[in-house]
PDB file of N, CA, C and O in Angstrom:
ATOM      1  N   MET A  16       5.006  79.216 -86.077  1.00 79.00           N
ATOM      2  CA  MET A  16       4.676  78.952 -84.689  1.00 79.00           C
ATOM      3  C   MET A  16       4.155  80.239 -84.055  1.00 79.00           C
ATOM      4  O   MET A  16       4.769  81.285 -84.156  1.00 79.00           O
ATOM      5  N   GLU A  17       3.030  80.113 -83.395  1.00 84.00           N
ATOM      6  CA  GLU A  17       2.416  81.262 -82.750  1.00 84.00           C
ATOM      7  C   GLU A  17       3.047  81.466 -81.371  1.00 84.00           C
ATOM      8  O   GLU A  17       3.247  80.515 -80.627  1.00 84.00           O
ATOM      9  N   GLU A  18       3.369  82.699 -81.048  1.00 86.00           N
ATOM     10  CA  GLU A  18       3.960  83.003 -79.749  1.00 86.00           C
ATOM     11  C   GLU A  18       3.026  83.891 -78.950  1.00 86.00           C
ATOM     12  O   GLU A  18       2.317  84.717 -79.506  1.00 86.00           O
ATOM     13  N   TYR A  19       3.037  83.698 -77.678  1.00 89.00           N
ATOM     14  CA  TYR A  19       2.236  84.504 -76.772  1.00 89.00           C
ATOM     15  C   TYR A  19       3.179  85.210 -75.810  1.00 89.00           C
ATOM     16  O   TYR A  19       4.066  84.588 -75.234  1.00 89.00           O
ATOM     17  N   PHE A  20       2.969  86.492 -75.644  1.00 89.00           N
ATOM     18  CA  PHE A  20       3.817  87.274 -74.753  1.00 89.00           C
ATOM     19  C   PHE A  20       2.909  88.085 -73.847  1.00 89.00           C
ATOM     20  O   PHE A  20       1.997  88.769 -74.316  1.00 89.00           O
ATOM     21  N   TYR A  21       3.147  88.002 -72.551  1.00 90.00           N
ATOM     22  CA  TYR A  21       2.352  88.733 -71.578  1.00 90.00           C
ATOM     23  C   TYR A  21       3.284  89.497 -70.651  1.00 90.00           C
ATOM     24  O   TYR A  21       4.306  88.971 -70.212  1.00 90.00           O
ATOM     25  N   THR A  22       2.907  90.705 -70.326  1.00 92.00           N
ATOM     26  CA  THR A  22       3.630  91.482 -69.328  1.00 92.00           C
ATOM     27  C   THR A  22       2.751  91.481 -68.088  1.00 92.00           C
ATOM     28  O   THR A  22       1.598  91.909 -68.137  1.00 92.00           O
ATOM     29  N   LEU A  23       3.281  90.995 -66.993  1.00 91.00           N
ATOM     30  CA  LEU A  23       2.510  90.890 -65.762  1.00 91.00           C
ATOM     31  C   LEU A  23       3.139  91.718 -64.654  1.00 91.00           C
ATOM     32  O   LEU A  23       4.357  91.705 -64.476  1.00 91.00           O
ATOM     33  N   ASP A  24       2.312  92.409 -63.912  1.00 94.00           N
ATOM     34  CA  ASP A  24       2.782  93.137 -62.740  1.00 94.00           C
ATOM     35  C   ASP A  24       2.557  92.225 -61.534  1.00 94.00           C
ATOM     36  O   ASP A  24       1.417  91.959 -61.152  1.00 94.00           O
ATOM     37  N   MET A  25       3.630  91.717 -60.967  1.00 94.00           N
ATOM     38  CA  MET A  25       3.527  90.788 -59.844  1.00 94.00           C
ATOM     39  C   MET A  25       3.278  91.508 -58.523  1.00 94.00           C
ATOM     40  O   MET A  25       2.941  90.875 -57.532  1.00 94.00           O
ATOM     41  N   GLY A  26       3.481  92.809 -58.502  1.00 96.00           N
ATOM     42  CA  GLY A  26       3.223  93.575 -57.292  1.00 96.00           C
ATOM     43  C   GLY A  26       4.314  93.402 -56.248  1.00 96.00           C
ATOM     44  O   GLY A  26       5.258  92.619 -56.410  1.00 96.00           O
ATOM     45  N   SER A  27       4.158  94.146 -55.183  1.00 96.00           N
ATOM     46  CA  SER A  27       5.198  94.170 -54.140  1.00 96.00           C
ATOM     47  C   SER A  27       5.183  92.923 -53.259  1.00 96.00           C
ATOM     48  O   SER A  27       6.127  92.688 -52.506  1.00 96.00           O
ATOM     49  N   ILE A  28       4.145  92.125 -53.349  1.00 96.00           N
ATOM     50  CA  ILE A  28       4.091  90.897 -52.548  1.00 96.00           C
ATOM     51  C   ILE A  28       4.683  89.723 -53.326  1.00 96.00           C
ATOM     52  O   ILE A  28       5.552  88.999 -52.825  1.00 96.00           O
ATOM     53  N   TYR A  29       4.216  89.537 -54.568  1.00 96.00           N
ATOM     54  CA  TYR A  29       4.633  88.358 -55.326  1.00 96.00           C
ATOM     55  C   TYR A  29       5.913  88.562 -56.130  1.00 96.00           C
ATOM     56  O   TYR A  29       6.601  87.589 -56.424  1.00 96.00           O
ATOM     57  N   GLY A  30       6.248  89.788 -56.465  1.00 96.00           N
ATOM     58  CA  GLY A  30       7.490  90.048 -57.190  1.00 96.00           C
ATOM     59  C   GLY A  30       8.721  89.565 -56.437  1.00 96.00           C
ATOM     60  O   GLY A  30       9.528  88.783 -56.971  1.00 96.00           O
ATOM     61  N   PRO A  31       8.890  89.980 -55.170  1.00 97.00           N
ATOM     62  CA  PRO A  31      10.042  89.485 -54.399  1.00 97.00           C
ATOM     63  C   PRO A  31      10.022  87.979 -54.168  1.00 97.00           C
ATOM     64  O   PRO A  31      11.069  87.332 -54.166  1.00 97.00           O
ATOM     65  N   LYS A  32       8.825  87.409 -54.002  1.00 97.00           N
ATOM     66  CA  LYS A  32       8.732  85.955 -53.822  1.00 97.00           C
ATOM     67  C   LYS A  32       9.216  85.233 -55.079  1.00 97.00           C
ATOM     68  O   LYS A  32       9.948  84.251 -54.998  1.00 97.00           O
ATOM     69  N   LEU A  33       8.791  85.747 -56.254  1.00 96.00           N
ATOM     70  CA  LEU A  33       9.206  85.158 -57.517  1.00 96.00           C
ATOM     71  C   LEU A  33      10.714  85.257 -57.692  1.00 96.00           C
ATOM     72  O   LEU A  33      11.377  84.282 -58.068  1.00 96.00           O
ATOM     73  N   GLU A  34      11.278  86.414 -57.409  1.00 97.00           N
ATOM     74  CA  GLU A  34      12.724  86.600 -57.543  1.00 97.00           C
ATOM     75  C   GLU A  34      13.485  85.676 -56.596  1.00 97.00           C
ATOM     76  O   GLU A  34      14.503  85.089 -56.976  1.00 97.00           O
ATOM     77  N   ALA A  35      12.987  85.528 -55.357  1.00 97.00           N
ATOM     78  CA  ALA A  35      13.654  84.653 -54.390  1.00 97.00           C
ATOM     79  C   ALA A  35      13.597  83.190 -54.850  1.00 97.00           C
ATOM     80  O   ALA A  35      14.594  82.461 -54.739  1.00 97.00           O
ATOM     81  N   LEU A  36      12.446  82.762 -55.362  1.00 97.00           N
ATOM     82  CA  LEU A  36      12.329  81.387 -55.848  1.00 97.00           C
ATOM     83  C   LEU A  36      13.202  81.140 -57.068  1.00 97.00           C
ATOM     84  O   LEU A  36      13.821  80.078 -57.187  1.00 97.00           O
ATOM     85  N   ALA A  37      13.265  82.117 -57.968  1.00 97.00           N
ATOM     86  CA  ALA A  37      14.116  81.977 -59.151  1.00 97.00           C
ATOM     87  C   ALA A  37      15.578  81.846 -58.736  1.00 97.00           C
ATOM     88  O   ALA A  37      16.313  81.019 -59.280  1.00 97.00           O
ATOM     89  N   GLU A  38      15.972  82.656 -57.771  1.00 97.00           N
ATOM     90  CA  GLU A  38      17.363  82.578 -57.290  1.00 97.00           C
ATOM     91  C   GLU A  38      17.628  81.228 -56.622  1.00 97.00           C
ATOM     92  O   GLU A  38      18.660  80.600 -56.865  1.00 97.00           O
ATOM     93  N   LYS A  39      16.681  80.771 -55.827  1.00 97.00           N
ATOM     94  CA  LYS A  39      16.831  79.483 -55.143  1.00 97.00           C
ATOM     95  C   LYS A  39      16.922  78.329 -56.156  1.00 97.00           C
ATOM     96  O   LYS A  39      17.627  77.354 -55.930  1.00 97.00           O
ATOM     97  N   ALA A  40      16.213  78.476 -57.274  1.00 95.00           N
ATOM     98  CA  ALA A  40      16.223  77.440 -58.315  1.00 95.00           C
ATOM     99  C   ALA A  40      17.359  77.646 -59.313  1.00 95.00           C
ATOM    100  O   ALA A  40      17.434  76.951 -60.315  1.00 95.00           O
ATOM    101  N   SER A  41      18.227  78.607 -59.024  1.00 96.00           N
ATOM    102  CA  SER A  41      19.394  78.917 -59.865  1.00 96.00           C
ATOM    103  C   SER A  41      19.017  79.396 -61.262  1.00 96.00           C
ATOM    104  O   SER A  41      19.675  79.072 -62.241  1.00 96.00           O
ATOM    105  N   PHE A  42      17.943  80.159 -61.363  1.00 95.00           N
ATOM    106  CA  PHE A  42      17.543  80.779 -62.624  1.00 95.00           C
ATOM    107  C   PHE A  42      18.013  82.215 -62.632  1.00 95.00           C
ATOM    108  O   PHE A  42      17.641  83.000 -61.756  1.00 95.00           O
ATOM    109  N   ASP A  43      18.820  82.572 -63.618  1.00 95.00           N
ATOM    110  CA  ASP A  43      19.233  83.959 -63.767  1.00 95.00           C
ATOM    111  C   ASP A  43      18.132  84.780 -64.423  1.00 95.00           C
ATOM    112  O   ASP A  43      17.985  85.975 -64.159  1.00 95.00           O
ATOM    113  N   ASP A  44      17.356  84.152 -65.294  1.00 96.00           N
ATOM    114  CA  ASP A  44      16.293  84.828 -66.018  1.00 96.00           C
ATOM    115  C   ASP A  44      14.974  84.616 -65.272  1.00 96.00           C
ATOM    116  O   ASP A  44      14.319  83.581 -65.398  1.00 96.00           O
ATOM    117  N   VAL A  45      14.598  85.629 -64.485  1.00 95.00           N
ATOM    118  CA  VAL A  45      13.393  85.522 -63.656  1.00 95.00           C
ATOM    119  C   VAL A  45      12.148  85.391 -64.531  1.00 95.00           C
ATOM    120  O   VAL A  45      11.221  84.650 -64.198  1.00 95.00           O
ATOM    121  N   GLU A  46      12.120  86.063 -65.676  1.00 95.00           N
ATOM    122  CA  GLU A  46      10.960  85.977 -66.566  1.00 95.00           C
ATOM    123  C   GLU A  46      10.804  84.566 -67.146  1.00 95.00           C
ATOM    124  O   GLU A  46       9.687  84.061 -67.254  1.00 95.00           O
ATOM    125  N   ALA A  47      11.906  83.945 -67.504  1.00 95.00           N
ATOM    126  CA  ALA A  47      11.840  82.566 -68.010  1.00 95.00           C
ATOM    127  C   ALA A  47      11.360  81.618 -66.914  1.00 95.00           C
ATOM    128  O   ALA A  47      10.571  80.693 -67.167  1.00 95.00           O
ATOM    129  N   PHE A  48      11.821  81.853 -65.694  1.00 96.00           N
ATOM    130  CA  PHE A  48      11.381  81.042 -64.556  1.00 96.00           C
ATOM    131  C   PHE A  48       9.883  81.230 -64.330  1.00 96.00           C
ATOM    132  O   PHE A  48       9.154  80.260 -64.124  1.00 96.00           O
ATOM    133  N   ALA A  49       9.413  82.476 -64.394  1.00 96.00           N
ATOM    134  CA  ALA A  49       7.992  82.767 -64.195  1.00 96.00           C
ATOM    135  C   ALA A  49       7.157  82.076 -65.273  1.00 96.00           C
ATOM    136  O   ALA A  49       6.096  81.512 -64.978  1.00 96.00           O
ATOM    137  N   ALA A  50       7.627  82.116 -66.506  1.00 95.00           N
ATOM    138  CA  ALA A  50       6.907  81.462 -67.604  1.00 95.00           C
ATOM    139  C   ALA A  50       6.830  79.957 -67.365  1.00 95.00           C
ATOM    140  O   ALA A  50       5.787  79.332 -67.610  1.00 95.00           O
ATOM    141  N   MET A  51       7.920  79.374 -66.889  1.00 95.00           N
ATOM    142  CA  MET A  51       7.953  77.936 -66.648  1.00 95.00           C
ATOM    143  C   MET A  51       6.971  77.546 -65.541  1.00 95.00           C
ATOM    144  O   MET A  51       6.181  76.611 -65.715  1.00 95.00           O
ATOM    145  N   ILE A  52       6.990  78.260 -64.423  1.00 96.00           N
ATOM    146  CA  ILE A  52       6.098  77.864 -63.328  1.00 96.00           C
ATOM    147  C   ILE A  52       4.639  78.163 -63.661  1.00 96.00           C
ATOM    148  O   ILE A  52       3.748  77.428 -63.250  1.00 96.00           O
ATOM    149  N   LEU A  53       4.393  79.214 -64.452  1.00 95.00           N
ATOM    150  CA  LEU A  53       3.027  79.488 -64.885  1.00 95.00           C
ATOM    151  C   LEU A  53       2.528  78.377 -65.805  1.00 95.00           C
ATOM    152  O   LEU A  53       1.390  77.913 -65.672  1.00 95.00           O
ATOM    153  N   ALA A  54       3.365  77.927 -66.723  1.00 95.00           N
ATOM    154  CA  ALA A  54       2.986  76.836 -67.626  1.00 95.00           C
ATOM    155  C   ALA A  54       2.669  75.569 -66.833  1.00 95.00           C
ATOM    156  O   ALA A  54       1.673  74.881 -67.109  1.00 95.00           O
ATOM    157  N   HIS A  55       3.488  75.247 -65.834  1.00 96.00           N
ATOM    158  CA  HIS A  55       3.241  74.061 -65.010  1.00 96.00           C
ATOM    159  C   HIS A  55       1.944  74.213 -64.214  1.00 96.00           C
ATOM    160  O   HIS A  55       1.184  73.255 -64.066  1.00 96.00           O
ATOM    161  N   ALA A  56       1.693  75.422 -63.706  1.00 96.00           N
ATOM    162  CA  ALA A  56       0.459  75.655 -62.955  1.00 96.00           C
ATOM    163  C   ALA A  56      -0.763  75.490 -63.854  1.00 96.00           C
ATOM    164  O   ALA A  56      -1.773  74.920 -63.435  1.00 96.00           O
ATOM    165  N   LEU A  57      -0.666  75.978 -65.080  1.00 96.00           N
ATOM    166  CA  LEU A  57      -1.782  75.819 -66.020  1.00 96.00           C
ATOM    167  C   LEU A  57      -2.024  74.359 -66.355  1.00 96.00           C
ATOM    168  O   LEU A  57      -3.177  73.901 -66.392  1.00 96.00           O
ATOM    169  N   ASP A  58      -0.953  73.605 -66.592  1.00 96.00           N
ATOM    170  CA  ASP A  58      -1.092  72.170 -66.859  1.00 96.00           C
ATOM    171  C   ASP A  58      -1.754  71.462 -65.682  1.00 96.00           C
ATOM    172  O   ASP A  58      -2.620  70.608 -65.861  1.00 96.00           O
ATOM    173  N   ASP A  59      -1.356  71.835 -64.469  1.00 95.00           N
ATOM    174  CA  ASP A  59      -1.919  71.237 -63.263  1.00 95.00           C
ATOM    175  C   ASP A  59      -3.410  71.567 -63.142  1.00 95.00           C
ATOM    176  O   ASP A  59      -4.221  70.691 -62.823  1.00 95.00           O
ATOM    177  N   MET A  60      -3.773  72.807 -63.435  1.00 95.00           N
ATOM    178  CA  MET A  60      -5.177  73.202 -63.365  1.00 95.00           C
ATOM    179  C   MET A  60      -6.019  72.444 -64.384  1.00 95.00           C
ATOM    180  O   MET A  60      -7.125  71.996 -64.073  1.00 95.00           O
ATOM    181  N   VAL A  61      -5.508  72.280 -65.590  1.00 95.00           N
ATOM    182  CA  VAL A  61      -6.233  71.542 -66.625  1.00 95.00           C
ATOM    183  C   VAL A  61      -6.398  70.084 -66.207  1.00 95.00           C
ATOM    184  O   VAL A  61      -7.477  69.501 -66.352  1.00 95.00           O
ATOM    185  N   GLN A  62      -5.344  69.480 -65.668  1.00 93.00           N
ATOM    186  CA  GLN A  62      -5.415  68.090 -65.216  1.00 93.00           C
ATOM    187  C   GLN A  62      -6.438  67.928 -64.100  1.00 93.00           C
ATOM    188  O   GLN A  62      -7.234  66.987 -64.109  1.00 93.00           O
ATOM    189  N   ARG A  63      -6.439  68.844 -63.146  1.00 92.00           N
ATOM    190  CA  ARG A  63      -7.415  68.775 -62.057  1.00 92.00           C
ATOM    191  C   ARG A  63      -8.837  68.930 -62.581  1.00 92.00           C
ATOM    192  O   ARG A  63      -9.757  68.266 -62.105  1.00 92.00           O
ATOM    193  N   ASP A  64      -9.012  69.822 -63.552  1.00 90.00           N
ATOM    194  CA  ASP A  64     -10.332  70.016 -64.146  1.00 90.00           C
ATOM    195  C   ASP A  64     -10.805  68.732 -64.820  1.00 90.00           C
ATOM    196  O   ASP A  64     -11.968  68.335 -64.669  1.00 90.00           O
ATOM    197  N   LEU A  65      -9.916  68.059 -65.546  1.00 89.00           N
ATOM    198  CA  LEU A  65     -10.275  66.798 -66.180  1.00 89.00           C
ATOM    199  C   LEU A  65     -10.630  65.740 -65.151  1.00 89.00           C
ATOM    200  O   LEU A  65     -11.582  64.977 -65.322  1.00 89.00           O
ATOM    201  N   GLU A  66      -9.861  65.683 -64.067  1.00 87.00           N
ATOM    202  CA  GLU A  66     -10.133  64.706 -63.017  1.00 87.00           C
ATOM    203  C   GLU A  66     -11.463  64.989 -62.338  1.00 87.00           C
ATOM    204  O   GLU A  66     -12.208  64.054 -62.006  1.00 87.00           O
ATOM    205  N   GLU A  67     -11.796  66.264 -62.132  1.00 85.00           N
ATOM    206  CA  GLU A  67     -13.085  66.612 -61.535  1.00 85.00           C
ATOM    207  C   GLU A  67     -14.226  66.212 -62.464  1.00 85.00           C
ATOM    208  O   GLU A  67     -15.251  65.717 -62.004  1.00 85.00           O
ATOM    209  N   ASP A  68     -14.043  66.431 -63.763  1.00 83.00           N
ATOM    210  CA  ASP A  68     -15.069  66.020 -64.725  1.00 83.00           C
ATOM    211  C   ASP A  68     -15.277  64.516 -64.672  1.00 83.00           C
ATOM    212  O   ASP A  68     -16.416  64.041 -64.714  1.00 83.00           O
ATOM    213  N   GLN A  69     -14.205  63.742 -64.569  1.00 81.00           N
ATOM    214  CA  GLN A  69     -14.320  62.283 -64.500  1.00 81.00           C
ATOM    215  C   GLN A  69     -14.999  61.862 -63.203  1.00 81.00           C
ATOM    216  O   GLN A  69     -15.771  60.908 -63.194  1.00 81.00           O
ATOM    217  N   ALA A  70     -14.708  62.563 -62.109  1.00 78.00           N
ATOM    218  CA  ALA A  70     -15.321  62.225 -60.822  1.00 78.00           C
ATOM    219  C   ALA A  70     -16.821  62.504 -60.855  1.00 78.00           C
ATOM    220  O   ALA A  70     -17.609  61.777 -60.246  1.00 78.00           O
ATOM    221  N   GLU A  71     -17.225  63.537 -61.594  1.00 75.00           N
ATOM    222  CA  GLU A  71     -18.645  63.865 -61.700  1.00 75.00           C
ATOM    223  C   GLU A  71     -19.367  62.909 -62.635  1.00 75.00           C
ATOM    224  O   GLU A  71     -20.563  62.729 -62.537  1.00 75.00           O
ATOM    225  N   ARG A  72     -18.643  62.303 -63.577  1.00 73.00           N
ATOM    226  CA  ARG A  72     -19.237  61.402 -64.564  1.00 73.00           C
ATOM    227  C   ARG A  72     -18.513  60.064 -64.547  1.00 73.00           C
ATOM    228  O   ARG A  72     -17.817  59.728 -65.481  1.00 73.00           O
ATOM    229  N   PRO A  73     -18.648  59.266 -63.505  1.00 58.00           N
ATOM    230  CA  PRO A  73     -17.916  57.989 -63.463  1.00 58.00           C
ATOM    231  C   PRO A  73     -18.328  57.030 -64.579  1.00 58.00           C
ATOM    232  O   PRO A  73     -17.557  56.160 -64.953  1.00 58.00           O
ATOM    233  N   ASP A  74     -19.532  57.184 -65.128  1.00 60.00           N
ATOM    234  CA  ASP A  74     -19.970  56.300 -66.210  1.00 60.00           C
ATOM    235  C   ASP A  74     -19.133  56.480 -67.459  1.00 60.00           C
ATOM    236  O   ASP A  74     -19.015  55.556 -68.257  1.00 60.00           O
ATOM    237  N   ALA A  75     -18.581  57.659 -67.646  1.00 51.00           N
ATOM    238  CA  ALA A  75     -17.869  57.961 -68.892  1.00 51.00           C
ATOM    239  C   ALA A  75     -16.717  56.994 -69.122  1.00 51.00           C
ATOM    240  O   ALA A  75     -16.489  56.549 -70.231  1.00 51.00           O
ATOM    241  N   GLU A  76     -16.016  56.643 -68.070  1.00 51.00           N
ATOM    242  CA  GLU A  76     -14.857  55.780 -68.247  1.00 51.00           C
ATOM    243  C   GLU A  76     -15.191  54.312 -68.025  1.00 51.00           C
ATOM    244  O   GLU A  76     -14.664  53.443 -68.694  1.00 51.00           O
ATOM    245  N   PHE A  77     -16.077  54.034 -67.084  1.00 54.00           N
ATOM    246  CA  PHE A  77     -16.282  52.656 -66.681  1.00 54.00           C
ATOM    247  C   PHE A  77     -17.626  52.071 -67.096  1.00 54.00           C
ATOM    248  O   PHE A  77     -17.916  50.939 -66.784  1.00 54.00           O
ATOM    249  N   GLY A  78     -18.452  52.823 -67.773  1.00 53.00           N
ATOM    250  CA  GLY A  78     -19.706  52.280 -68.262  1.00 53.00           C
ATOM    251  C   GLY A  78     -20.758  52.109 -67.194  1.00 53.00           C
ATOM    252  O   GLY A  78     -21.647  51.289 -67.327  1.00 53.00           O
ATOM    253  N   GLY A  79     -20.683  52.819 -66.094  1.00 53.00           N
ATOM    254  CA  GLY A  79     -21.748  52.810 -65.097  1.00 53.00           C
ATOM    255  C   GLY A  79     -21.397  52.067 -63.841  1.00 53.00           C
ATOM    256  O   GLY A  79     -21.382  52.635 -62.767  1.00 53.00           O
ATOM    257  N   ASP A  80     -21.130  50.788 -63.913  1.00 52.00           N
ATOM    258  CA  ASP A  80     -20.906  50.023 -62.690  1.00 52.00           C
ATOM    259  C   ASP A  80     -19.425  49.748 -62.431  1.00 52.00           C
ATOM    260  O   ASP A  80     -19.089  49.060 -61.484  1.00 52.00           O
ATOM    261  N   GLY A  81     -18.558  50.281 -63.249  1.00 52.00           N
ATOM    262  CA  GLY A  81     -17.137  50.084 -63.027  1.00 52.00           C
ATOM    263  C   GLY A  81     -16.574  48.822 -63.641  1.00 52.00           C
ATOM    264  O   GLY A  81     -15.385  48.622 -63.659  1.00 52.00           O
ATOM    265  N   TRP A  82     -17.450  47.933 -64.134  1.00 51.00           N
ATOM    266  CA  TRP A  82     -16.974  46.659 -64.669  1.00 51.00           C
ATOM    267  C   TRP A  82     -17.259  46.502 -66.145  1.00 51.00           C
ATOM    268  O   TRP A  82     -17.167  45.435 -66.699  1.00 51.00           O
ATOM    269  N   ARG A  83     -17.615  47.577 -66.786  1.00 50.00           N
ATOM    270  CA  ARG A  83     -17.900  47.540 -68.211  1.00 50.00           C
ATOM    271  C   ARG A  83     -16.895  48.414 -68.939  1.00 50.00           C
ATOM    272  O   ARG A  83     -16.347  49.332 -68.394  1.00 50.00           O
ATOM    273  N   SER A  84     -16.695  48.147 -70.163  1.00 51.00           N
ATOM    274  CA  SER A  84     -15.791  48.939 -70.984  1.00 51.00           C
ATOM    275  C   SER A  84     -16.586  49.572 -72.110  1.00 51.00           C
ATOM    276  O   SER A  84     -17.092  48.869 -72.975  1.00 51.00           O
ATOM    277  N   GLY A  85     -16.733  50.895 -72.079  1.00 54.00           N
ATOM    278  CA  GLY A  85     -17.486  51.577 -73.116  1.00 54.00           C
ATOM    279  C   GLY A  85     -18.946  51.179 -73.148  1.00 54.00           C
ATOM    280  O   GLY A  85     -19.584  51.201 -74.178  1.00 54.00           O
ATOM    281  N   GLY A  86     -19.501  50.787 -72.010  1.00 54.00           N
ATOM    282  CA  GLY A  86     -20.896  50.395 -71.945  1.00 54.00           C
ATOM    283  C   GLY A  86     -21.143  48.967 -72.409  1.00 54.00           C
ATOM    284  O   GLY A  86     -22.268  48.508 -72.429  1.00 54.00           O
ATOM    285  N   GLN A  87     -20.121  48.238 -72.771  1.00 58.00           N
ATOM    286  CA  GLN A  87     -20.251  46.858 -73.239  1.00 58.00           C
ATOM    287  C   GLN A  87     -19.684  45.912 -72.182  1.00 58.00           C
ATOM    288  O   GLN A  87     -18.740  46.235 -71.502  1.00 58.00           O
ATOM    289  N   GLU A  88     -20.295  44.751 -72.084  1.00 62.00           N
ATOM    290  CA  GLU A  88     -19.735  43.729 -71.196  1.00 62.00           C
ATOM    291  C   GLU A  88     -18.379  43.305 -71.737  1.00 62.00           C
ATOM    292  O   GLU A  88     -18.201  43.179 -72.946  1.00 62.00           O
ATOM    293  N   MET A  89     -17.451  43.064 -70.843  1.00 63.00           N
ATOM    294  CA  MET A  89     -16.129  42.615 -71.272  1.00 63.00           C
ATOM    295  C   MET A  89     -16.187  41.113 -71.534  1.00 63.00           C
ATOM    296  O   MET A  89     -16.712  40.350 -70.738  1.00 63.00           O
ATOM    297  N   ASP A  90     -15.678  40.666 -72.649  1.00 67.00           N
ATOM    298  CA  ASP A  90     -15.657  39.259 -73.012  1.00 67.00           C
ATOM    299  C   ASP A  90     -14.223  38.777 -72.919  1.00 67.00           C
ATOM    300  O   ASP A  90     -13.520  38.636 -73.923  1.00 67.00           O
ATOM    301  N   ASP A  91     -13.748  38.556 -71.688  1.00 70.00           N
ATOM    302  CA  ASP A  91     -12.350  38.202 -71.513  1.00 70.00           C
ATOM    303  C   ASP A  91     -12.155  36.804 -70.935  1.00 70.00           C
ATOM    304  O   ASP A  91     -11.063  36.420 -70.588  1.00 70.00           O
ATOM    305  N   ASP A  92     -13.236  36.031 -70.817  1.00 72.00           N
ATOM    306  CA  ASP A  92     -13.200  34.642 -70.327  1.00 72.00           C
ATOM    307  C   ASP A  92     -12.688  34.519 -68.901  1.00 72.00           C
ATOM    308  O   ASP A  92     -12.223  33.459 -68.494  1.00 72.00           O
ATOM    309  N   ILE A  93     -12.741  35.587 -68.118  1.00 71.00           N
ATOM    310  CA  ILE A  93     -12.390  35.494 -66.698  1.00 71.00           C
ATOM    311  C   ILE A  93     -13.643  35.013 -65.972  1.00 71.00           C
ATOM    312  O   ILE A  93     -14.714  35.596 -66.145  1.00 71.00           O
ATOM    313  N   PRO A  94     -13.541  33.961 -65.145  1.00 69.00           N
ATOM    314  CA  PRO A  94     -14.726  33.328 -64.579  1.00 69.00           C
ATOM    315  C   PRO A  94     -15.400  34.078 -63.431  1.00 69.00           C
ATOM    316  O   PRO A  94     -16.162  33.494 -62.695  1.00 69.00           O
ATOM    317  N   PHE A  95     -15.160  35.343 -63.267  1.00 62.00           N
ATOM    318  CA  PHE A  95     -15.887  36.066 -62.208  1.00 62.00           C
ATOM    319  C   PHE A  95     -16.381  37.366 -62.703  1.00 62.00           C
ATOM    320  O   PHE A  95     -16.097  37.872 -63.716  1.00 62.00           O
TER     321      PHE A  95
END
């Protein structure tokens, strides 16, 4: 398993904020807390990026008009 380790200087503004949030969340290990919230932030950014890509390309999911699946007419015997 590959591991990634980063040393970050949070500075005098974000360091105390991080420590206060870790304490509020009952985390004794501030570095573990920082890793957790950074991982969640990255996941959120990736999800937003995917959603923006879908918004820019609505045809990709719905086949152009929203009523097609993969560019093919749906054959589901629904009368409308």
